[in-house]
mmCIF file with all atom_site columns, C-alpha atoms in Angstrom:
data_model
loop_
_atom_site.group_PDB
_atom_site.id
_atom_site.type_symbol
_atom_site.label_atom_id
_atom_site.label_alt_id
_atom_site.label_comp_id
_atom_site.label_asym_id
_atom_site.label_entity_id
_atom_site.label_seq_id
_atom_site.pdbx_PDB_ins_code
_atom_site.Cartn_x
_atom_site.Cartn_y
_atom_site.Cartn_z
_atom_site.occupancy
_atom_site.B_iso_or_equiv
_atom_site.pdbx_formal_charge
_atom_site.auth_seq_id
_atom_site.auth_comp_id
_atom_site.auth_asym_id
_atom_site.auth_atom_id
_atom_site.pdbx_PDB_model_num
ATOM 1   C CA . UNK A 1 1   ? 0.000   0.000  0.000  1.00 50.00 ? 1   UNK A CA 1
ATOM 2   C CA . UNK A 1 2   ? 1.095   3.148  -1.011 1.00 48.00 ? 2   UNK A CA 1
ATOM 3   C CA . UNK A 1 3   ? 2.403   6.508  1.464  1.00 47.00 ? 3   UNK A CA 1
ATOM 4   C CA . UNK A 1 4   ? -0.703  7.819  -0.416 1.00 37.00 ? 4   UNK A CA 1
ATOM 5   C CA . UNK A 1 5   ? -3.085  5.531  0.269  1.00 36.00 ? 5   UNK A CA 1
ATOM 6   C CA . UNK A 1 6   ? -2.506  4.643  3.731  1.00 40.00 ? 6   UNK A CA 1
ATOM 7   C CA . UNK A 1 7   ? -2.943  8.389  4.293  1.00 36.00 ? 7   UNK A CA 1
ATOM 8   C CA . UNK A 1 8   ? -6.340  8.595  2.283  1.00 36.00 ? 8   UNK A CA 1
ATOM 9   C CA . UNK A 1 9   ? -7.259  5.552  4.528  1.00 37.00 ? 9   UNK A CA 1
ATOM 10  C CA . UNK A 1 10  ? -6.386  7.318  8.083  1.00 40.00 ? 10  UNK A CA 1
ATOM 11  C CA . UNK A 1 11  ? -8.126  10.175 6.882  1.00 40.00 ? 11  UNK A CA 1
ATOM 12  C CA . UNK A 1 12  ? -11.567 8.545  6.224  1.00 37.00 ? 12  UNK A CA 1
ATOM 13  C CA . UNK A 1 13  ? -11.423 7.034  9.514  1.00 39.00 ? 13  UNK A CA 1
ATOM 14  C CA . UNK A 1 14  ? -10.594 9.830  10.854 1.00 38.00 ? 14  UNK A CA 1
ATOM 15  C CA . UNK A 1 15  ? -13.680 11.692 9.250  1.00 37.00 ? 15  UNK A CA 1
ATOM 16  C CA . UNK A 1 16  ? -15.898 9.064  10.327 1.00 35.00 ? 16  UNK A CA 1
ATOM 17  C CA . UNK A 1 17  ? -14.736 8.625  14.191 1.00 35.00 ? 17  UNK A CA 1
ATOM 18  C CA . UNK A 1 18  ? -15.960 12.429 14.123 1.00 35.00 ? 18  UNK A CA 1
ATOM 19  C CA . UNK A 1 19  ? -19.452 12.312 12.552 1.00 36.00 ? 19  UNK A CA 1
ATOM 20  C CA . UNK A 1 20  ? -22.041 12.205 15.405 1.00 47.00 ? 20  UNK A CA 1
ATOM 21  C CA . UNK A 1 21  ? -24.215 8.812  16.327 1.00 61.00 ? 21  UNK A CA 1
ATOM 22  C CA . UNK A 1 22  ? -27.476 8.938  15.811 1.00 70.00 ? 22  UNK A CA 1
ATOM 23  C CA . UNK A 1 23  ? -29.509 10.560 19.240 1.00 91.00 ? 23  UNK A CA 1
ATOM 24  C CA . UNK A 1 24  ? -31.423 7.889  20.530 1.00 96.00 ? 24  UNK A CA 1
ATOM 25  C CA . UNK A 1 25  ? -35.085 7.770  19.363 1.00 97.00 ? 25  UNK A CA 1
ATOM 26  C CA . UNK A 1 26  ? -36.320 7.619  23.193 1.00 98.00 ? 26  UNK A CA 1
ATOM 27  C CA . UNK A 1 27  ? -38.252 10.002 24.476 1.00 98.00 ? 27  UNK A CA 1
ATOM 28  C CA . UNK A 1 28  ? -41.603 11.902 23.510 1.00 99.00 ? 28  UNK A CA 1
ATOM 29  C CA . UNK A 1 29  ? -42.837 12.421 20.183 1.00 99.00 ? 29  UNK A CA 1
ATOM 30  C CA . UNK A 1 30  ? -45.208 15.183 18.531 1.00 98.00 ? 30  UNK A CA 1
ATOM 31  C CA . UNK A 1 31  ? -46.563 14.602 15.171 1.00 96.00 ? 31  UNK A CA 1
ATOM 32  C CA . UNK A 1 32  ? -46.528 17.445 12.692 1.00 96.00 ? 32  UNK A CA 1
ATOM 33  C CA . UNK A 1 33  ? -49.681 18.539 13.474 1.00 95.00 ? 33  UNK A CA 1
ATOM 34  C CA . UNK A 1 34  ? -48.528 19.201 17.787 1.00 96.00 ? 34  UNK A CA 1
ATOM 35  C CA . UNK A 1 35  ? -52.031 17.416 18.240 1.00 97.00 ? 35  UNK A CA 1
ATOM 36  C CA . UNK A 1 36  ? -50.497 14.186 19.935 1.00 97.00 ? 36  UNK A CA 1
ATOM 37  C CA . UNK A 1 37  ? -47.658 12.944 21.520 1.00 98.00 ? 37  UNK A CA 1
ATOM 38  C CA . UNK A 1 38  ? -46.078 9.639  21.706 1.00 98.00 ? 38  UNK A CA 1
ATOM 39  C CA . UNK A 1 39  ? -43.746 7.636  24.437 1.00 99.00 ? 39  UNK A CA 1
ATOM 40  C CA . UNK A 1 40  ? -41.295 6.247  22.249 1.00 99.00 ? 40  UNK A CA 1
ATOM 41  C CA . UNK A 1 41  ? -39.149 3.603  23.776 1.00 98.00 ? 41  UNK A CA 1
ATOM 42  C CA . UNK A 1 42  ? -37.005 0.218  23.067 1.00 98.00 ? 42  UNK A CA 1
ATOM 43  C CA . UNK A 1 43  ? -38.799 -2.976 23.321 1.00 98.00 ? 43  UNK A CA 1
ATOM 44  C CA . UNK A 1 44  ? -38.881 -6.593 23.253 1.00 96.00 ? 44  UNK A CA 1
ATOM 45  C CA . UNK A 1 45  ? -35.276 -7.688 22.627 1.00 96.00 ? 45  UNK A CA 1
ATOM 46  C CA . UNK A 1 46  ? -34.212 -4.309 23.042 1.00 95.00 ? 46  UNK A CA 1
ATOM 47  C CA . UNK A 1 47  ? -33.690 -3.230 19.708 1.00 94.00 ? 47  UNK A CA 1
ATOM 48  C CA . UNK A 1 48  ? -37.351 -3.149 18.837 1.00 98.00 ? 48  UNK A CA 1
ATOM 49  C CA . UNK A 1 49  ? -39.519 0.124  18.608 1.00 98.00 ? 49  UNK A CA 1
ATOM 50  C CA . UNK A 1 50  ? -42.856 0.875  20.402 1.00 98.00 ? 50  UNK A CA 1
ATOM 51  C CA . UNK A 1 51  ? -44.750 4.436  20.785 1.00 98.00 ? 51  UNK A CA 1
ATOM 52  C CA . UNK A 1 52  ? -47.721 5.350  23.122 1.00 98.00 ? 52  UNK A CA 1
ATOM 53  C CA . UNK A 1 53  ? -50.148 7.653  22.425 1.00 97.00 ? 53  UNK A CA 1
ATOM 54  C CA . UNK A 1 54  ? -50.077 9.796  25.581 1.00 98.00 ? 54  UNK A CA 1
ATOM 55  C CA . UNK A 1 55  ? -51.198 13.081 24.666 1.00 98.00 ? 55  UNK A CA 1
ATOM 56  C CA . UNK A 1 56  ? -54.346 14.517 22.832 1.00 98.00 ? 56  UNK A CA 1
ATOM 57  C CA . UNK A 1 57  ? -54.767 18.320 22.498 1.00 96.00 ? 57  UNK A CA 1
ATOM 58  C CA . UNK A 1 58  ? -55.734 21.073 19.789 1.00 95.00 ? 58  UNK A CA 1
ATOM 59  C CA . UNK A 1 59  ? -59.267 19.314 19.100 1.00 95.00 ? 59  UNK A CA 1
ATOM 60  C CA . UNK A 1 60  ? -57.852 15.845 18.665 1.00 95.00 ? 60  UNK A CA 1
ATOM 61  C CA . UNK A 1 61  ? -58.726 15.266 22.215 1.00 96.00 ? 61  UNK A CA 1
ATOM 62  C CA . UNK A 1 62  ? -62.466 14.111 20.742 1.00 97.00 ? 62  UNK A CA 1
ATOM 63  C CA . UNK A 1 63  ? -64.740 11.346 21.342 1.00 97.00 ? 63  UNK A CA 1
ATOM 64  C CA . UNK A 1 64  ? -63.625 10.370 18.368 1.00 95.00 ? 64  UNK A CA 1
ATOM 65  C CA . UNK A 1 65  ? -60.023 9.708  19.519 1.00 95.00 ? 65  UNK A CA 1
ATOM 66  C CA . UNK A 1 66  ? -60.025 9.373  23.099 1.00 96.00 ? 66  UNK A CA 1
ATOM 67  C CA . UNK A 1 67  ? -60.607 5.411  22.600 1.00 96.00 ? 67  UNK A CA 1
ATOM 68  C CA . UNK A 1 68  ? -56.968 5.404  21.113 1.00 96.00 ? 68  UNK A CA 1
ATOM 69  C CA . UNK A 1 69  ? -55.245 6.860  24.227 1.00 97.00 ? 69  UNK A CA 1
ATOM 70  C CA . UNK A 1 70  ? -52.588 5.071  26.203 1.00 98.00 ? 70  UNK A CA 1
ATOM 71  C CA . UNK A 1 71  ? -52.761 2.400  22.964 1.00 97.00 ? 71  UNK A CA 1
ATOM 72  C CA . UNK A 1 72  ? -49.416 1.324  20.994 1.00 97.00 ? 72  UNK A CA 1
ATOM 73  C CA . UNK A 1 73  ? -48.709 3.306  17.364 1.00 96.00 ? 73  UNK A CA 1
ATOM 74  C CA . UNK A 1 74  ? -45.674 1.063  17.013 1.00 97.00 ? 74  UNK A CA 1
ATOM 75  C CA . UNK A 1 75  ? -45.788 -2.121 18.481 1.00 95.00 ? 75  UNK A CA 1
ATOM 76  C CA . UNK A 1 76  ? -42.020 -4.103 18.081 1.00 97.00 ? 76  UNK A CA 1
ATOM 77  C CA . UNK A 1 77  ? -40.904 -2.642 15.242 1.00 98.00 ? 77  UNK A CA 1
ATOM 78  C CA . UNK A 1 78  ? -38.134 -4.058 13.908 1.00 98.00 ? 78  UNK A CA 1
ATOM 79  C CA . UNK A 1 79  ? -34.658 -2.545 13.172 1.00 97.00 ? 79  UNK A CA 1
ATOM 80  C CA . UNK A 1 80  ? -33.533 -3.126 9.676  1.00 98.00 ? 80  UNK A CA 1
ATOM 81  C CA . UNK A 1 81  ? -30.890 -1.284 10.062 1.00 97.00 ? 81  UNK A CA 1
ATOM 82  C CA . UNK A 1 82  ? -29.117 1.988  11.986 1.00 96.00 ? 82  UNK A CA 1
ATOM 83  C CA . UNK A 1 83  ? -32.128 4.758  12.520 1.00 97.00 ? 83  UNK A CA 1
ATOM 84  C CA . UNK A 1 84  ? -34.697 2.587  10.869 1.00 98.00 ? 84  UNK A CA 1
ATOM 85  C CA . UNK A 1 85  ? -37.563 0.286  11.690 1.00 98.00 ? 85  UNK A CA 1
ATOM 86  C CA . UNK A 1 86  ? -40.011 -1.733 9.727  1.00 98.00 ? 86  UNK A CA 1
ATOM 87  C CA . UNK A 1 87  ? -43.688 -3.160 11.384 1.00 97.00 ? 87  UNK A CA 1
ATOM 88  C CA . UNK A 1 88  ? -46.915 -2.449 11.766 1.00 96.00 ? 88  UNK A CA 1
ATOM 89  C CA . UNK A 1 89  ? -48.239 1.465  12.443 1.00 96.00 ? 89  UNK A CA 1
ATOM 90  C CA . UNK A 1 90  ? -51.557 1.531  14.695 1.00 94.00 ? 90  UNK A CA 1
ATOM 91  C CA . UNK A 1 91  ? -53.400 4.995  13.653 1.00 84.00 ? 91  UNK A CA 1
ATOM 92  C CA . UNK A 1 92  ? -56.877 5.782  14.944 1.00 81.00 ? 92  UNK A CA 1
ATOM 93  C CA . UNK A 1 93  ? -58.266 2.880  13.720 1.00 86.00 ? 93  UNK A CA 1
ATOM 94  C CA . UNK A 1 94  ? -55.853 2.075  10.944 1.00 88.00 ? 94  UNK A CA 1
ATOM 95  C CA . UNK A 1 95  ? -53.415 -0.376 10.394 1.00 93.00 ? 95  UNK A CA 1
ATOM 96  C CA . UNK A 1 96  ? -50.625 -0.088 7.989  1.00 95.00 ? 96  UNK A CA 1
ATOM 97  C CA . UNK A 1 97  ? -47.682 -1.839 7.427  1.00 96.00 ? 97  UNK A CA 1
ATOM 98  C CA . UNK A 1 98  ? -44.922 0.970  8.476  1.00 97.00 ? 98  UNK A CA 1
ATOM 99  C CA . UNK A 1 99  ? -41.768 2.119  7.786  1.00 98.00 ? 99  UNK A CA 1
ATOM 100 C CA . UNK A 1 100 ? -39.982 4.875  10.579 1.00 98.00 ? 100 UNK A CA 1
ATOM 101 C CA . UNK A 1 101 ? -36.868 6.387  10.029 1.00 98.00 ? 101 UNK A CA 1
ATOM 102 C CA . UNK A 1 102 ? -35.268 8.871  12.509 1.00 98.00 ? 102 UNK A CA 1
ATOM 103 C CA . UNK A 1 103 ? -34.035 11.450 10.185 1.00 97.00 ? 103 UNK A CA 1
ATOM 104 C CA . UNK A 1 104 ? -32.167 13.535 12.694 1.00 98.00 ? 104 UNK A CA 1
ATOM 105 C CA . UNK A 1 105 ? -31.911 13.885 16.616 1.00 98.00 ? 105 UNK A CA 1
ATOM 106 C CA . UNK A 1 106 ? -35.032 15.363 16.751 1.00 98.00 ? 106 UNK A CA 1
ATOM 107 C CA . UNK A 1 107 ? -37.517 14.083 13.655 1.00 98.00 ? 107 UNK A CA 1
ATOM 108 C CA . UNK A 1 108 ? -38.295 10.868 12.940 1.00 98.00 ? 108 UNK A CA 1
ATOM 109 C CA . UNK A 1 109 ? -40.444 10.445 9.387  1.00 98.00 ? 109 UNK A CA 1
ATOM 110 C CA . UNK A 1 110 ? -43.334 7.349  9.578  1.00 97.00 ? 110 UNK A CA 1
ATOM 111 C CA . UNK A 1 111 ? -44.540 6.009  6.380  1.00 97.00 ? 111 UNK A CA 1
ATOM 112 C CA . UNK A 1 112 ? -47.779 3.948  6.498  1.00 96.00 ? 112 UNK A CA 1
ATOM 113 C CA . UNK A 1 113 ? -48.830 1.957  3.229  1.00 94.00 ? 113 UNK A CA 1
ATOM 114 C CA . UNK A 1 114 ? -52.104 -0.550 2.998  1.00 91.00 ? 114 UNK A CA 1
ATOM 115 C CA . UNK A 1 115 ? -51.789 -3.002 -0.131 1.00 83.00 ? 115 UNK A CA 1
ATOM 116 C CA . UNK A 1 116 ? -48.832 -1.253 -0.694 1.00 74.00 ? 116 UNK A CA 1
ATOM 117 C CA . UNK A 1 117 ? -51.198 1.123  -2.714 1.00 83.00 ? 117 UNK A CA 1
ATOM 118 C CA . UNK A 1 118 ? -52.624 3.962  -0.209 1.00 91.00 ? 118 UNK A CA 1
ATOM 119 C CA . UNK A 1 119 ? -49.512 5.156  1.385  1.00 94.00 ? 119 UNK A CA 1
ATOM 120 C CA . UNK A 1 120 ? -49.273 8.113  3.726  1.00 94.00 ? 120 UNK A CA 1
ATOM 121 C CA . UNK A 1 121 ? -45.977 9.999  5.276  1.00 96.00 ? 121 UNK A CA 1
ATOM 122 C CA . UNK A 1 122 ? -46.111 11.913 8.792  1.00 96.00 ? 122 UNK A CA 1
ATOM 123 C CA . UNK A 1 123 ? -43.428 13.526 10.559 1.00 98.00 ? 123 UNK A CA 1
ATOM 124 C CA . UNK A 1 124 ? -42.633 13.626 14.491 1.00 98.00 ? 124 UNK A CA 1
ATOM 125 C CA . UNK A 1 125 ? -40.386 15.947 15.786 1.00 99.00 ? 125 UNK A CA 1
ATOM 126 C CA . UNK A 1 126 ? -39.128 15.695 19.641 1.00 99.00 ? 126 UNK A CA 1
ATOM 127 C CA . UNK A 1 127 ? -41.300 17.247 21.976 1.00 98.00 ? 127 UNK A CA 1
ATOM 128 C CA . UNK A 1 128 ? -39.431 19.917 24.164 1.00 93.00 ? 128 UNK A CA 1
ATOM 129 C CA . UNK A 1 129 ? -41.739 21.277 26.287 1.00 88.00 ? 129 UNK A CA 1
#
């Protein structure tokens, strides 16, 4: 191996050891709307992702919602990889199979598809109160 190329290769690891891990997806959750907020935390085996509904407000608190408090959005999703999980979303009523990816520290983007034909995007950002 070249002078060169040794250097080019300390260098990338260099650059990498200094880009920041991903921020843990624990903690609450808003959707885009700031009508709800979720508990997201690790379960089952720890590398799994579930998220409560905790928190109704700005008219989503309804009769027609309330049933759905305390109730799982994400219920073991699994990790496919580094910042991304694939299972089943739980929305009012709906079920879709769901893919959430946590974008940066604080926004995490769920995508919801049934058949793989009616497919819907939402975005939670961290709740900071």
């Amino acid at each position: 191996m070249s002078r060169f190329s040794r250097l080019a290769l300390a260098a990338t690891f260099a650059c990498l050891s200094a880009l920041p891990a991903m921020a843990s997806p624990v903690g609450m959750w808003e959707i885009e709307f700031r009508d709800s907020r979720y508990d997201v935390t690790m379960c089952g085996d720890g590398t799994q992702l579930c998220a409560e509904l905790v928190w109704l407000g700005r008219g989503a608190d309804n009769a027609q919602n309330m049933p759905y408090l305390n109730t799982l959005l994400i219920d073991r999703a699994v990790q496919t990889r580094s910042g991304q999980w694939k299972g089943k979303l739980h929305l009012f009523g709906q079920t879709a199979d769901g893919t959430i990816t946590q974008v940066g520290a604080d926004q995490i983007t769920l995508k919801g598809c049934v058949a793989f034909v009616l497919c819907k995007t939402y975005q939670m950002y961290r709740y900071n109160p």
